[in-house]
Amino acid sequence: ASTADEGRTSGVPAFASSAFSGAMMMNGQCAQLDLIGGMGLWSHVDGSHSATKVFISYALDPYSTEGQRWVVRLREALQAPRACRVATWHLLGSAAIEMDVANETFRRLPLMIALMMAAVFVVIGMSTRSVVAPLRAVFCLTWMLVVTLALAVFTFQDGMLDFLHWEQLSARTSGAMCWMSPCMAISMLVGYGLDYDIFY
């Protein structure tokens, strides 16, 4: 009950027994092996009946912003002292893994941008033998990235162009852009921007 209350107060859907299903769970209850026709599979990783899998199904899209908050809350619940007394829990799934990869990527994104701008500064400075030209290039490229990413957020997350009723320019149903889009676009934008800055 306390877990459900915490979920409601934080704006994240509460956990319910119906969210859990799989070979060892039926309607949110632990099932005996002989009740499910021998389909409950126990692993033998570290001795007989030492581990098992519990599959989770939930109405939320696990890739959405709300679904990712639910994954975070589930991880916190699995690390709670009461859960740790029962067993050692590991959360595995494509949504959880992708969330971890996205978080780690965005954590290192500022460093990647800084290294790109440092490379731009060195290359432009060596080719022009000037300090003003590389400073201007770095400033313009940074400004271009800020404007482009801000417009992307306003368009695909905040629905700035929803009034056009054009699906390609509407807000994403998941609540956010795919995390890979801005990461891949940044290096391409810097390359194109630098190309046009030098040759035009």
GROMACS .gro file of C-alpha atoms in nm:
model
  200
    1ALA     CA    1   0.000   0.000   0.000
    2SER     CA    2   0.284   0.239   0.083
    3THR     CA    3   0.446   0.176  -0.256
    4ALA     CA    4   0.120   0.251  -0.434
    5ASP     CA    5   0.073   0.571  -0.233
    6GLU     CA    6   0.428   0.683  -0.315
    7GLY     CA    7   0.366   0.619  -0.684
    8ARG     CA    8   0.053   0.832  -0.681
    9THR     CA    9   0.215   1.121  -0.499
   10SER     CA   10   0.510   1.134  -0.738
   11GLY     CA   11   0.289   1.137  -1.047
   12VAL     CA   12   0.401   0.790  -1.151
   13PRO     CA   13   0.144   0.508  -1.191
   14ALA     CA   14   0.116   0.289  -0.884
   15PHE     CA   15   0.238  -0.068  -0.891
   16ALA     CA   16  -0.034  -0.333  -0.900
   17SER     CA   17  -0.024  -0.712  -0.886
   18SER     CA   18  -0.186  -0.726  -1.230
   19ALA     CA   19   0.127  -0.561  -1.374
   20PHE     CA   20   0.328  -0.875  -1.311
   21SER     CA   21   0.290  -1.186  -1.522
   22GLY     CA   22   0.501  -1.470  -1.653
   23ALA     CA   23   0.588  -1.834  -1.605
   24MET     CA   24   0.615  -1.808  -1.226
   25MET     CA   25   0.337  -1.552  -1.175
   26MET     CA   26  -0.037  -1.587  -1.239
   27ASN     CA   27  -0.264  -1.287  -1.178
   28GLY     CA   28   0.001  -1.128  -0.961
   29GLN     CA   29   0.040  -1.436  -0.740
   30CYS     CA   30   0.332  -1.679  -0.716
   31ALA     CA   31   0.244  -2.005  -0.889
   32GLN     CA   32   0.356  -2.355  -0.803
   33LEU     CA   33   0.544  -2.540  -1.073
   34ASP     CA   34   0.283  -2.813  -1.110
   35LEU     CA   35  -0.002  -2.563  -1.151
   36ILE     CA   36   0.121  -2.439  -1.487
   37GLY     CA   37   0.201  -2.761  -1.665
   38GLY     CA   38   0.574  -2.756  -1.604
   39MET     CA   39   0.618  -2.420  -1.778
   40GLY     CA   40   0.762  -2.245  -1.474
   41LEU     CA   41   1.132  -2.244  -1.553
   42TRP     CA   42   1.384  -2.224  -1.272
   43SER     CA   43   1.746  -2.167  -1.370
   44HIS     CA   44   2.042  -2.367  -1.242
   45VAL     CA   45   2.294  -2.083  -1.253
   46ASP     CA   46   2.408  -2.125  -0.893
   47GLY     CA   47   2.239  -2.443  -0.782
   48SER     CA   48   1.893  -2.586  -0.828
   49HIS     CA   49   1.602  -2.341  -0.796
   50SER     CA   50   1.840  -2.051  -0.738
   51ALA     CA   51   1.689  -1.801  -0.981
   52THR     CA   52   1.387  -1.740  -1.197
   53LYS     CA   53   1.245  -1.479  -1.433
   54VAL     CA   54   0.934  -1.273  -1.371
   55PHE     CA   55   0.792  -1.096  -1.674
   56ILE     CA   56   0.623  -0.758  -1.633
   57SER     CA   57   0.342  -0.628  -1.850
   58TYR     CA   58   0.204  -0.279  -1.804
   59ALA     CA   59  -0.038  -0.053  -1.986
   60LEU     CA   60   0.220   0.225  -2.019
   61ASP     CA   61   0.454   0.255  -2.315
   62PRO     CA   62   0.792   0.182  -2.149
   63TYR     CA   63   0.969   0.404  -2.403
   64SER     CA   64   0.757   0.710  -2.321
   65THR     CA   65   0.854   0.975  -2.069
   66GLU     CA   66   0.594   0.845  -1.822
   67GLY     CA   67   0.702   0.486  -1.883
   68GLN     CA   68   1.064   0.571  -1.806
   69ARG     CA   69   0.958   0.729  -1.477
   70TRP     CA   70   0.780   0.403  -1.398
   71VAL     CA   71   1.097   0.205  -1.475
   72VAL     CA   72   1.292   0.429  -1.236
   73ARG     CA   73   1.031   0.377  -0.963
   74LEU     CA   74   1.039   0.000  -1.019
   75ARG     CA   75   1.417  -0.001  -0.979
   76GLU     CA   76   1.385   0.193  -0.655
   77ALA     CA   77   1.125  -0.057  -0.531
   78LEU     CA   78   1.354  -0.350  -0.617
   79GLN     CA   79   1.634  -0.194  -0.412
   80ALA     CA   80   1.412  -0.135  -0.109
   81PRO     CA   81   1.525  -0.321   0.207
   82ARG     CA   82   1.206  -0.530   0.214
   83ALA     CA   83   1.263  -0.653  -0.143
   84CYS     CA   84   1.634  -0.717  -0.084
   85ARG     CA   85   1.551  -0.945   0.208
   86VAL     CA   86   1.359  -1.173  -0.030
   87ALA     CA   87   1.613  -1.201  -0.312
   88THR     CA   88   1.858  -1.016  -0.532
   89TRP     CA   89   1.666  -0.845  -0.810
   90HIS     CA   90   1.786  -0.739  -1.156
   91LEU     CA   91   1.570  -0.539  -1.396
   92LEU     CA   92   1.632  -0.629  -1.759
   93GLY     CA   93   1.456  -0.527  -2.077
   94SER     CA   94   1.502  -0.322  -2.391
   95ALA     CA   95   1.328  -0.016  -2.243
   96ALA     CA   96   1.545  -0.013  -1.929
   97ILE     CA   97   1.864  -0.073  -2.126
   98GLU     CA   98   1.780   0.199  -2.378
   99MET     CA   99   1.704   0.441  -2.095
  100ASP     CA  100   2.044   0.371  -1.939
  101VAL     CA  101   2.221   0.415  -2.273
  102ALA     CA  102   2.038   0.743  -2.337
  103ASN     CA  103   2.122   0.878  -1.990
  104GLU     CA  104   2.489   0.787  -2.029
  105THR     CA  105   2.499   0.938  -2.379
  106PHE     CA  106   2.349   1.269  -2.265
  107ARG     CA  107   2.582   1.272  -1.966
  108ARG     CA  108   2.880   1.269  -2.202
  109LEU     CA  109   2.724   1.491  -2.470
  110PRO     CA  110   2.865   1.821  -2.335
  111LEU     CA  111   3.215   1.671  -2.346
  112MET     CA  112   3.162   1.560  -2.706
  113ILE     CA  113   3.044   1.907  -2.807
  114ALA     CA  114   3.339   2.070  -2.627
  115LEU     CA  115   3.586   1.840  -2.805
  116MET     CA  116   3.425   1.914  -3.142
  117MET     CA  117   3.446   2.288  -3.083
  118ALA     CA  118   3.808   2.255  -2.969
  119ALA     CA  119   3.888   2.069  -3.291
  120VAL     CA  120   3.711   2.340  -3.493
  121PHE     CA  121   3.907   2.610  -3.312
  122VAL     CA  122   4.242   2.439  -3.376
  123VAL     CA  123   4.174   2.360  -3.744
  124ILE     CA  124   4.037   2.705  -3.830
  125GLY     CA  125   4.308   2.877  -3.626
  126MET     CA  126   4.589   2.685  -3.797
  127SER     CA  127   4.447   2.737  -4.146
  128THR     CA  128   4.375   3.111  -4.107
  129ARG     CA  129   4.652   3.194  -3.857
  130SER     CA  130   4.398   3.403  -3.672
  131VAL     CA  131   4.222   3.401  -3.336
  132VAL     CA  132   3.913   3.594  -3.444
  133ALA     CA  133   3.811   3.351  -3.721
  134PRO     CA  134   3.801   3.037  -3.502
  135LEU     CA  135   3.628   3.226  -3.220
  136ARG     CA  136   3.362   3.345  -3.463
  137ALA     CA  137   3.322   2.993  -3.603
  138VAL     CA  138   3.281   2.838  -3.257
  139PHE     CA  139   3.031   3.106  -3.153
  140CYS     CA  140   2.823   3.072  -3.470
  141LEU     CA  141   2.822   2.692  -3.456
  142THR     CA  142   2.722   2.692  -3.089
  143TRP     CA  143   2.444   2.941  -3.157
  144MET     CA  144   2.323   2.728  -3.450
  145LEU     CA  145   2.310   2.417  -3.229
  146VAL     CA  146   2.116   2.598  -2.957
  147VAL     CA  147   1.858   2.736  -3.203
  148THR     CA  148   1.819   2.405  -3.391
  149LEU     CA  149   1.775   2.192  -3.078
  150ALA     CA  150   1.539   2.447  -2.923
  151LEU     CA  151   1.321   2.446  -3.236
  152ALA     CA  152   1.325   2.066  -3.236
  153VAL     CA  153   1.202   2.060  -2.875
  154PHE     CA  154   0.933   2.321  -2.944
  155THR     CA  155   0.817   2.128  -3.253
  156PHE     CA  156   0.841   1.761  -3.158
  157GLN     CA  157   0.789   1.778  -2.780
  158ASP     CA  158   0.584   2.091  -2.715
  159GLY     CA  159   0.376   2.066  -3.036
  160MET     CA  160   0.442   2.419  -3.162
  161LEU     CA  161   0.322   2.324  -3.514
  162ASP     CA  162   0.034   2.096  -3.417
  163PHE     CA  163  -0.210   2.345  -3.568
  164LEU     CA  164  -0.087   2.238  -3.914
  165HIS     CA  165  -0.226   1.887  -3.853
  166TRP     CA  166   0.078   1.744  -4.028
  167GLU     CA  167   0.190   1.427  -3.855
  168GLN     CA  168   0.558   1.469  -3.947
  169LEU     CA  169   0.571   1.805  -3.769
  170SER     CA  170   0.346   1.717  -3.475
  171ALA     CA  171   0.441   1.640  -3.117
  172ARG     CA  172   0.559   1.284  -3.062
  173THR     CA  173   0.304   1.052  -2.902
  174SER     CA  174   0.571   0.923  -2.662
  175GLY     CA  175   0.613   1.274  -2.520
  176ALA     CA  176   0.965   1.327  -2.650
  177MET     CA  177   1.192   1.281  -2.948
  178CYS     CA  178   1.397   0.969  -2.986
  179TRP     CA  179   1.714   1.028  -2.784
  180MET     CA  180   1.934   0.927  -3.079
  181SER     CA  181   1.805   1.205  -3.307
  182PRO     CA  182   1.971   1.507  -3.140
  183CYS     CA  183   2.288   1.309  -3.065
  184MET     CA  184   2.339   1.217  -3.429
  185ALA     CA  185   2.222   1.553  -3.558
  186ILE     CA  186   2.473   1.756  -3.356
  187SER     CA  187   2.784   1.624  -3.531
  188MET     CA  188   2.614   1.653  -3.872
  189LEU     CA  189   2.507   2.011  -3.800
  190VAL     CA  190   2.859   2.107  -3.696
  191GLY     CA  191   3.000   1.951  -4.013
  192TYR     CA  192   2.751   2.121  -4.245
  193GLY     CA  193   2.777   2.452  -4.061
  194LEU     CA  194   3.156   2.451  -4.075
  195ASP     CA  195   3.151   2.360  -4.444
  196TYR     CA  196   2.924   2.649  -4.537
  197ASP     CA  197   3.108   2.884  -4.303
  198ILE     CA  198   3.441   2.816  -4.475
  199PHE     CA  199   3.340   2.795  -4.840
  200TYR     CA  200   3.065   3.052  -4.851
   0.00000   0.00000   0.00000
